[in-house]
CSV table of C-alpha atoms and ligand atoms in Angstrom, one decimal:
chain,number,residue,atom,x,y,z
K,1,MET,CA,20.9,-19.2,4.8
K,2,ASN,CA,23.9,-18.6,7.0
K,3,ARG,CA,23.2,-19.7,10.6
K,4,VAL,CA,24.9,-19.1,13.9
K,5,SER,CA,25.3,-22.1,16.2
K,6,THR,CA,24.1,-21.6,19.7
K,7,GLY,CA,26.9,-24.0,20.9
K,8,VAL,CA,24.2,-26.6,21.9
K,9,GLU,CA,23.6,-29.1,19.1
K,10,GLY,CA,20.1,-30.1,20.0
K,11,LEU,CA,19.0,-26.4,20.2
K,12,ASP,CA,20.5,-25.7,16.8
K,13,LYS,CA,18.4,-28.6,15.5
K,14,MET,CA,15.3,-27.0,17.0
K,15,LEU,CA,16.2,-23.8,15.3
K,16,HIS,CA,16.6,-25.6,12.0
K,17,GLY,CA,20.3,-24.9,11.9
K,18,GLY,CA,20.9,-22.1,14.3
K,19,LEU,CA,20.2,-18.4,14.8
K,20,ILE,CA,20.0,-15.9,12.0
K,21,PRO,CA,23.1,-13.7,12.4
K,22,GLY,CA,23.2,-10.1,13.5
K,23,ARG,CA,20.0,-10.0,15.4
K,24,PRO,CA,18.9,-9.8,19.1
K,25,TYR,CA,17.3,-12.8,20.7
K,26,VAL,CA,15.7,-13.2,24.1
K,27,ILE,CA,16.6,-16.1,26.4
K,28,SER,CA,14.1,-16.5,29.2
K,29,GLY,CA,13.4,-18.9,32.0
K,30,PRO,CA,13.1,-19.1,35.8
K,31,PRO,CA,16.1,-18.8,38.1
K,32,GLY,CA,18.6,-21.7,37.8
K,33,SER,CA,17.1,-22.9,34.5
K,34,GLY,CA,20.3,-22.7,32.5
K,35,LYS,CA,20.1,-19.3,30.9
K,36,SER,CA,23.6,-18.2,31.8
K,37,ILE,CA,25.0,-21.6,30.9
K,38,LEU,CA,23.5,-21.2,27.4
K,39,GLY,CA,25.1,-17.7,27.2
K,40,VAL,CA,28.5,-19.2,27.8
K,41,HIS,CA,28.0,-22.1,25.4
K,42,PHE,CA,27.1,-19.5,22.7
K,43,LEU,CA,30.2,-17.4,23.3
K,44,LEU,CA,32.6,-20.4,23.6
K,45,GLU,CA,31.2,-21.6,20.2
K,46,GLY,CA,32.3,-18.2,18.8
K,47,ILE,CA,35.7,-18.4,20.3
K,48,LYS,CA,36.1,-21.9,18.9
K,49,ASN,CA,35.5,-20.4,15.4
K,50,GLY,CA,38.0,-17.6,15.9
K,51,GLU,CA,35.3,-15.0,16.4
K,52,SER,CA,35.4,-12.0,18.8
K,53,VAL,CA,32.8,-12.4,21.5
K,54,ILE,CA,31.8,-10.5,24.7
K,55,MET,CA,29.6,-10.9,27.7
K,56,VAL,CA,28.1,-8.0,29.7
K,57,ALA,CA,27.7,-9.2,33.3
K,58,VAL,CA,25.0,-7.4,35.2
K,59,ASP,CA,23.7,-10.2,37.5
K,60,GLU,CA,26.9,-11.6,38.8
K,61,PRO,CA,30.5,-10.3,38.8
K,62,PRO,CA,32.7,-11.8,36.1
K,63,ASN,CA,34.8,-13.8,38.5
K,64,GLU,CA,31.7,-15.5,39.9
K,65,ILE,CA,30.5,-16.4,36.4
K,66,LYS,CA,33.9,-17.9,35.6
K,67,THR,CA,34.0,-19.9,38.9
K,68,ASN,CA,30.4,-21.2,38.4
K,69,MET,CA,31.2,-22.3,34.9
K,70,ALA,CA,34.5,-23.8,35.8
K,71,HIS,CA,32.7,-27.0,36.8
K,72,PHE,CA,32.0,-27.7,33.1
K,73,GLY,CA,35.7,-27.9,32.4
K,74,TRP,CA,35.5,-25.0,30.0
K,75,GLY,CA,38.6,-22.8,29.5
K,76,LEU,CA,37.2,-19.4,30.1
K,77,ASP,CA,40.4,-17.4,30.1
K,78,ARG,CA,39.7,-16.0,26.6
K,79,LEU,CA,36.2,-15.1,27.4
K,80,ARG,CA,35.9,-11.3,27.7
K,81,ILE,CA,33.4,-10.1,30.3
K,82,LEU,CA,32.4,-6.5,30.8
K,83,ASP,CA,31.6,-5.9,34.4
K,84,ALA,CA,28.3,-4.0,34.7
K,85,THR,CA,27.4,-5.2,38.2
K,86,PRO,CA,26.1,-2.2,40.2
K,87,ASP,CA,29.0,-2.5,42.7
K,88,ILE,CA,32.3,-2.9,41.1
K,89,ARG,CA,34.1,-3.5,44.3
K,90,THR,CA,32.5,-6.9,44.8
K,91,TYR,CA,35.1,-8.7,42.8
K,92,THR,CA,38.9,-8.9,42.5
K,93,LYS,CA,40.0,-7.9,39.1
K,94,GLY,CA,41.3,-10.7,36.9
K,95,LYS,CA,43.3,-10.3,33.7
K,96,SER,CA,40.6,-10.3,31.0
K,97,ILE,CA,38.0,-8.4,33.0
K,98,ILE,CA,37.4,-4.8,32.1
K,99,ASP,CA,36.8,-2.4,34.9
K,100,VAL,CA,33.7,-0.5,33.9
K,101,GLY,CA,31.1,0.0,36.6
K,102,THR,CA,27.8,1.7,36.1
K,103,THR,CA,28.8,4.1,38.9
K,104,LEU,CA,31.4,5.7,36.6
K,105,ASP,CA,28.7,7.1,34.4
K,106,VAL,CA,26.9,9.5,36.7
K,107,GLN,CA,28.2,12.7,35.1
K,108,ASP,CA,26.7,11.7,31.8
K,109,MET,CA,23.2,12.0,33.2
K,110,GLU,CA,22.9,15.6,32.3
K,111,GLN,CA,23.3,15.0,28.6
K,112,VAL,CA,20.0,13.2,28.3
K,113,GLY,CA,17.8,15.8,30.0
K,114,GLU,CA,15.1,15.9,27.3
K,115,MET,CA,13.9,12.3,27.8
K,116,ARG,CA,13.8,12.4,31.6
K,117,LYS,CA,10.4,12.2,33.1
K,118,SER,CA,10.8,11.0,36.6
K,119,GLN,CA,13.4,10.2,39.3
K,120,GLN,CA,13.1,6.5,38.5
K,121,LEU,CA,13.7,7.0,34.9
K,122,ARG,CA,16.9,8.8,35.9
K,123,ILE,CA,18.3,5.8,37.6
K,124,MET,CA,17.2,3.4,34.9
K,125,GLU,CA,18.5,5.6,32.1
K,126,VAL,CA,22.0,5.7,33.6
K,127,SER,CA,21.9,2.0,33.9
K,128,ILE,CA,20.9,1.0,30.4
K,129,HIS,CA,22.5,4.0,29.0
K,130,SER,CA,25.9,3.2,30.6
K,131,VAL,CA,25.8,-0.4,29.4
K,132,GLN,CA,25.1,0.9,25.9
K,133,LYS,CA,28.0,3.3,26.2
K,134,MET,CA,30.3,0.6,27.6
K,135,LEU,CA,29.5,-1.6,24.7
K,136,LYS,CA,30.0,1.1,22.1
K,137,GLN,CA,33.3,2.0,23.5
K,138,GLU,CA,34.3,-1.7,23.7
K,139,PHE,CA,33.4,-2.3,20.1
K,140,GLN,CA,35.5,0.7,19.0
K,141,ASP,CA,38.5,-0.2,21.1
K,142,HIS,CA,38.4,-3.8,20.0
K,143,PHE,CA,38.2,-2.8,16.3
K,144,LYS,CA,41.2,-0.4,16.8
K,145,VAL,CA,43.3,-3.1,18.4
K,146,SER,CA,42.3,-6.2,16.4
K,147,GLY,CA,40.7,-4.9,13.2
K,148,LYS,CA,37.8,-7.2,14.1
K,149,ARG,CA,34.2,-6.7,15.1
K,150,TYR,CA,32.5,-8.5,17.9
K,151,THR,CA,30.1,-11.0,16.3
K,152,ARG,CA,28.5,-12.4,19.5
K,153,VAL,CA,27.2,-10.5,22.6
K,154,VAL,CA,25.5,-11.8,25.7
K,155,ILE,CA,23.7,-9.5,28.1
K,156,ASP,CA,23.2,-11.3,31.4
K,157,SER,CA,20.7,-10.0,32.3
K,158,LEU,CA,18.2,-7.3,31.2
K,159,THR,CA,16.0,-8.0,34.2
K,160,SER,CA,18.7,-6.6,36.5
K,161,LEU,CA,18.9,-3.5,34.4
K,162,LYS,CA,15.2,-3.0,34.8
K,163,MET,CA,14.8,-3.6,38.4
K,164,PHE,CA,14.0,0.0,39.3
K,165,GLY,CA,10.3,0.6,39.5
K,166,MET,CA,9.2,2.8,36.6
K,167,ARG,CA,6.3,3.5,34.4
K,168,ALA,CA,5.7,0.9,31.7
K,169,GLU,CA,5.7,3.7,29.1
K,170,ASP,CA,9.2,4.9,30.0
K,171,ARG,CA,10.5,1.4,30.2
K,172,ARG,CA,9.2,0.6,26.7
K,173,ILE,CA,11.0,3.6,25.1
K,174,LEU,CA,14.3,2.7,26.8
K,175,ILE,CA,14.2,-0.9,25.9
K,176,GLN,CA,13.1,-0.1,22.4
K,177,SER,CA,16.1,2.1,21.9
K,178,PHE,CA,18.4,-0.4,23.5
K,179,LEU,CA,17.3,-3.1,21.1
K,180,ARG,CA,17.7,-0.8,18.2
K,181,PHE,CA,21.2,-0.1,19.4
K,182,LEU,CA,22.0,-3.8,19.6
K,183,SER,CA,20.7,-4.4,16.1
K,184,GLU,CA,22.9,-1.7,14.8
K,185,LEU,CA,26.0,-3.4,16.3
K,186,GLU,CA,25.2,-6.2,13.9
K,187,ALA,CA,26.4,-8.9,16.3
K,188,THR,CA,24.2,-11.8,17.2
K,189,THR,CA,23.0,-10.9,20.7
K,190,LEU,CA,21.4,-13.0,23.4
K,191,ILE,CA,19.5,-11.0,26.0
K,192,ILE,CA,18.9,-13.0,29.1
K,193,THR,CA,15.8,-12.1,31.0
K,194,GLU,CA,13.4,-13.6,33.5
K,195,LEU,CA,10.3,-15.5,32.4
K,196,PRO,CA,7.4,-13.1,31.5
K,197,ARG,CA,4.1,-13.5,33.3
K,198,PRO,CA,1.4,-14.9,31.1
K,199,ASP,CA,-0.4,-11.6,31.0
K,200,GLU,CA,2.6,-9.5,30.4
K,201,LEU,CA,3.7,-8.3,26.9
K,202,LYS,CA,7.2,-7.2,27.6
K,203,THR,CA,8.8,-4.9,25.1
K,204,GLU,CA,11.9,-7.1,24.7
K,205,PHE,CA,9.8,-10.1,23.8
K,206,LEU,CA,7.9,-8.2,21.2
K,207,LEU,CA,10.9,-6.7,19.6
K,208,ALA,CA,13.5,-9.5,19.8
K,209,ARG,CA,13.7,-11.6,16.7
K,210,GLY,CA,13.4,-14.8,18.6
K,211,ASP,CA,12.6,-16.2,22.1
K,212,ILE,CA,14.2,-19.3,23.5
K,213,ARG,CA,12.5,-20.3,26.7
K,214,PHE,CA,13.6,-22.6,29.5
K,215,GLN,CA,11.2,-24.4,31.8
K,216,LYS,CA,12.0,-26.1,35.1
K,217,TRP,CA,9.7,-28.1,37.3
K,218,PHE,CA,9.7,-30.9,39.9
K,219,GLU,CA,8.5,-34.4,39.2
K,220,SER,CA,8.9,-37.2,41.7
K,221,ASN,CA,11.2,-34.9,43.7
K,222,ALA,CA,13.6,-34.5,40.8
K,223,VAL,CA,14.2,-31.4,38.7
K,224,ARG,CA,13.0,-31.7,35.1
K,225,ARG,CA,14.0,-29.3,32.4
K,226,ALA,CA,12.7,-28.4,29.0
K,227,VAL,CA,13.3,-25.9,26.3
K,228,SER,CA,11.0,-24.4,23.7
K,229,ILE,CA,11.2,-21.8,21.0
K,230,GLU,CA,8.4,-19.4,21.3
K,231,LYS,CA,9.2,-17.3,18.3
K,232,PHE,CA,11.9,-17.2,15.6
K,233,ARG,CA,11.4,-14.6,12.9
K,234,GLY,CA,12.5,-15.4,9.4
K,235,SER,CA,12.7,-19.2,10.0
K,236,ALA,CA,10.8,-22.3,10.6
K,237,PHE,CA,11.5,-24.0,13.9
K,238,ASP,CA,10.6,-26.9,16.1
K,239,GLU,CA,7.4,-25.9,18.0
K,240,ARG,CA,7.6,-28.6,20.6
K,241,PHE,CA,9.0,-28.7,24.1
K,242,ARG,CA,12.2,-30.7,24.2
K,243,PRO,CA,13.8,-32.3,27.2
K,244,MET,CA,17.0,-30.7,28.5
K,245,VAL,CA,19.5,-31.7,31.1
K,246,ILE,CA,22.4,-29.8,32.7
K,247,GLY,CA,25.2,-32.3,32.9
K,248,SER,CA,29.0,-32.3,33.4
K,249,ARG,CA,29.5,-30.7,30.0
K,250,GLY,CA,26.8,-28.1,30.2
K,251,LEU,CA,23.4,-28.1,28.4
K,252,PHE,CA,22.2,-31.1,26.5
K,253,VAL,CA,19.0,-30.8,24.5
K,254,GLN,CA,17.3,-33.9,23.2
K,255,ALA,CA,16.0,-32.6,20.0
K,256,ASP,CA,14.0,-35.8,19.2
K,257,GLY,CA,12.8,-36.3,22.8
K,258,GLU,CA,9.3,-35.9,24.1
K,259,VAL,CA,8.3,-34.0,27.2
K,260,ALA,CA,5.9,-36.1,29.3
K,261,LEU,CA,3.9,-34.4,32.0
K,262,HIS,CA,2.1,-36.7,34.5
K,263,GLY,CA,0.3,-38.3,31.7
K,264,ARG,CA,-0.9,-35.0,30.5
K,265,ARG,CA,-0.7,-33.9,26.9
K,266,SER,CA,2.9,-34.6,26.0
K,267,ASP,CA,3.1,-32.6,22.8
K,268,GLY,CA,3.3,-29.5,24.9
K,269,VAL,CA,1.6,-26.8,23.0
K,270,VAL,CA,4.0,-23.9,22.8
K,271,GLY,CA,3.5,-21.2,25.4
K,272,HIS,CA,0.9,-23.1,27.4
K,273,PHE,CA,3.2,-25.5,29.2
K,274,PHE,CA,3.9,-23.2,32.1
K,275,ARG,CA,0.4,-21.9,32.2
K,276,ASP,CA,-1.0,-25.4,32.4
K,277,ILE,CA,1.0,-26.1,35.5
K,278,MET,CA,0.1,-22.8,37.1
K,279,SER,CA,-3.6,-23.1,36.3
K,280,GLU,CA,-3.8,-26.5,37.7
K,281,GLU,CA,-2.3,-25.2,40.9
K,282,ALA,CA,-4.7,-22.3,40.8
K,283,PHE,CA,-7.7,-24.5,40.3
K,284,GLU,CA,-6.7,-26.9,43.1
K,285,ILE,CA,-6.3,-24.0,45.6
K,286,LEU,CA,-9.6,-22.4,44.6
K,287,GLU,CA,-11.3,-25.8,45.1
K,288,GLU,CA,-9.8,-25.9,48.6
K,289,ILE,CA,-11.1,-22.4,49.3
K,290,THR,CA,-14.6,-23.3,48.2
K,291,THR,CA,-14.7,-26.3,50.5
K,292,LEU,CA,-13.3,-24.3,53.4
K,293,TRP,CA,-15.8,-21.5,52.7
K,294,GLU,CA,-18.7,-23.9,53.0
K,295,GLU,CA,-17.4,-25.3,56.2
K,296,CYS,CA,-17.0,-21.8,57.6
K,297,GLU,CA,-20.6,-20.9,56.6
K,298,ALA,CA,-21.9,-24.1,58.2
K,299,ILE,CA,-20.5,-23.1,61.6
K,300,ASP,CA,-21.4,-19.4,61.2
K,301,ALA,CA,-17.8,-18.2,61.1
K,302,ASN,CA,-17.4,-14.5,60.4
K,303,ILE,CA,-16.0,-14.5,56.9
K,304,LYS,CA,-18.1,-11.8,55.1
K,305,ASP,CA,-15.2,-9.4,54.9
K,306,LEU,CA,-13.1,-12.0,53.0
K,307,LYS,CA,-15.5,-12.0,50.0
K,308,PRO,CA,-13.7,-9.2,48.0
K,309,ARG,CA,-10.5,-11.3,48.2
K,310,ILE,CA,-12.3,-14.2,46.5
K,311,PHE,CA,-13.5,-11.9,43.8
K,312,ARG,CA,-10.0,-10.6,43.3
K,313,ALA,CA,-8.7,-14.1,42.9
K,314,MET,CA,-11.4,-14.8,40.3
K,315,ILE,CA,-10.4,-11.7,38.4
K,316,TYR,CA,-6.8,-12.8,38.3
K,317,LEU,CA,-7.9,-16.2,37.2
K,318,HIS,CA,-9.9,-14.6,34.4
K,319,MET,CA,-6.9,-12.6,33.4
K,320,GLY,CA,-4.7,-15.6,33.3
K,321,ARG,CA,-2.5,-14.2,36.1
K,322,HIS,CA,-2.2,-17.6,37.7
K,323,ASP,CA,0.7,-16.8,40.0
K,324,ASP,CA,-1.4,-13.9,41.4
K,325,VAL,CA,-4.3,-16.3,41.9
K,326,VAL,CA,-2.1,-18.6,43.9
K,327,GLN,CA,-0.6,-15.8,45.9
K,328,GLN,CA,-4.0,-14.3,46.7
K,329,SER,CA,-5.5,-17.7,47.5
K,330,VAL,CA,-2.7,-18.8,49.8
K,331,SER,CA,-3.3,-15.8,52.1
K,332,LEU,CA,-7.1,-16.3,51.8
K,333,LEU,CA,-6.8,-19.9,52.7
K,334,ALA,CA,-4.8,-19.0,55.8
K,335,ALA,CA,-7.4,-16.4,56.8
K,336,LEU,CA,-10.3,-18.9,56.3
K,337,ARG,CA,-8.5,-21.5,58.4
K,338,GLU,CA,-8.0,-18.9,61.2
K,339,ARG,CA,-11.7,-17.9,61.1
K,340,LYS,CA,-12.8,-21.5,61.2
K,341,GLU,CA,-10.6,-22.2,64.1
K,342,LYS,CA,-11.8,-19.2,66.0
K,343,ALA,CA,-15.5,-20.0,65.4
K,344,THR,CA,-14.9,-23.6,66.5
K,345,MET,CA,-13.1,-22.5,69.6
K,346,SER,CA,-15.8,-20.0,70.6
K,347,SER,CA,-18.6,-22.5,70.1
K,348,LEU,CA,-16.7,-24.9,72.3
K,349,ILE,CA,-16.3,-22.3,75.0
K,350,GLU,CA,-20.0,-21.4,74.8
K,351,ARG,CA,-20.9,-25.0,75.3
A,401,ATP,N1,27.7,-29.5,37.0
A,401,ATP,C1,26.4,-29.4,37.0
A,401,ATP,N2,25.7,-30.5,36.8
A,401,ATP,C2,24.3,-30.4,36.8
A,401,ATP,N3,23.7,-29.2,37.0
A,401,ATP,C3,24.4,-28.1,37.2
A,401,ATP,C4,25.8,-28.1,37.2
A,401,ATP,N4,26.2,-26.9,37.4
A,401,ATP,C5,25.1,-26.1,37.4
A,401,ATP,N5,24.0,-26.8,37.3
A,401,ATP,C6,22.6,-26.4,37.4
A,401,ATP,O1,22.6,-25.2,36.6
A,401,ATP,C7,21.8,-24.2,37.3
A,401,ATP,C8,22.4,-22.9,37.0
A,401,ATP,O2,22.2,-22.6,35.7
A,401,ATP,P1,22.3,-21.0,35.2
A,401,ATP,O3,23.3,-20.3,36.1
A,401,ATP,O4,22.5,-21.0,33.7
A,401,ATP,O5,20.9,-20.6,35.6
A,401,ATP,P2,20.2,-19.2,35.2
A,401,ATP,O6,19.0,-19.5,34.4
A,401,ATP,O7,21.1,-18.3,34.6
A,401,ATP,O8,19.7,-18.7,36.6
A,401,ATP,P3,19.6,-17.2,37.2
A,401,ATP,O9,18.3,-16.6,36.7
A,401,ATP,O10,19.5,-17.4,38.7
A,401,ATP,O11,20.8,-16.5,36.8
A,401,ATP,C9,22.0,-24.6,38.7
A,401,ATP,O12,20.8,-24.2,39.4
A,401,ATP,C10,22.2,-26.0,38.7
A,401,ATP,O13,20.9,-26.7,38.9
A,402,MG,MG1,22.1,-16.5,35.3
């Protein structure tokens, strides 16, 4: 089968040759994990093969992307970037940058009246809708001028398009139609997005044909990185976590490398890696709460009202929402410490 290279050799190996062309894929990971760098690798690979490629910049203005990536010594002059950052005045226009801000699209809002349900949807609609329009226009213009179709598209990122609070139901419909639109373009598309929470089933992850996920953590004060493929429809793939580094030439994936985690299971069961780290943190903090709770009870500190917060933490734990457990527990720990201190103080005063 015909495959599309990601521009990163080790990752292509993990994908058993590369991506299946003409489909949308999700690239997810925490901030600074290398998502945008992969996007540029992917597009440069296309340019190298004489393909037409395009990036839609939502997170950072095009000139910043180019400056950030300049460290890798890549010639980005030929990389076409559509500027979809909310404020188009934040950058000085360069040669290959097309001036298309989301703000230009406000008059089109009236045309989609039927679907509109709330004020939030209105904003969101304009945002995804305008990116969609931009892309469609760009595809047509490019075809007119060059007789070629774009074969690679990167959207960096979808998260920024979705930042307006809106009902899950509305969001799902919009993203669904956006992904359908991307499939119809018949270009291989990378949609960059933030890491989903373990309990969340986000539409883009369900509908994308594949999900490449970056992980980043600290070990002995150094940043460690890994990449995994969570899903790849229509193909076999490497199900393990593989080590990754960001070096002077961009991403390097060690396709035959093992990810070792503090002597923990090193075969990294797909999807559980991040959860393992989080749940360990959650368990540790709950243990600390229990100890502190006992200490508070022993000195008759007033902590009754804090009980519901423990229950809440337990519910989150049960749901696998480990980051919520941690967040809830950190504030609970602080409260417990304060109560303990107060009780100790007043017993000292009484004496
Ligand atoms: N020359 C370099 N050598 C080593 N590491 C680098 C170099 N340049 C950038 N990095 C690393 O790459 C990271 C940025 O990668 P990238 O911009 O792709 O992240 P991202 O996943 O897109 O993040 P965000 O979600 O914030 O957009 C930086 O945090 C830095 O650690
Ligand atoms: Mg980025």
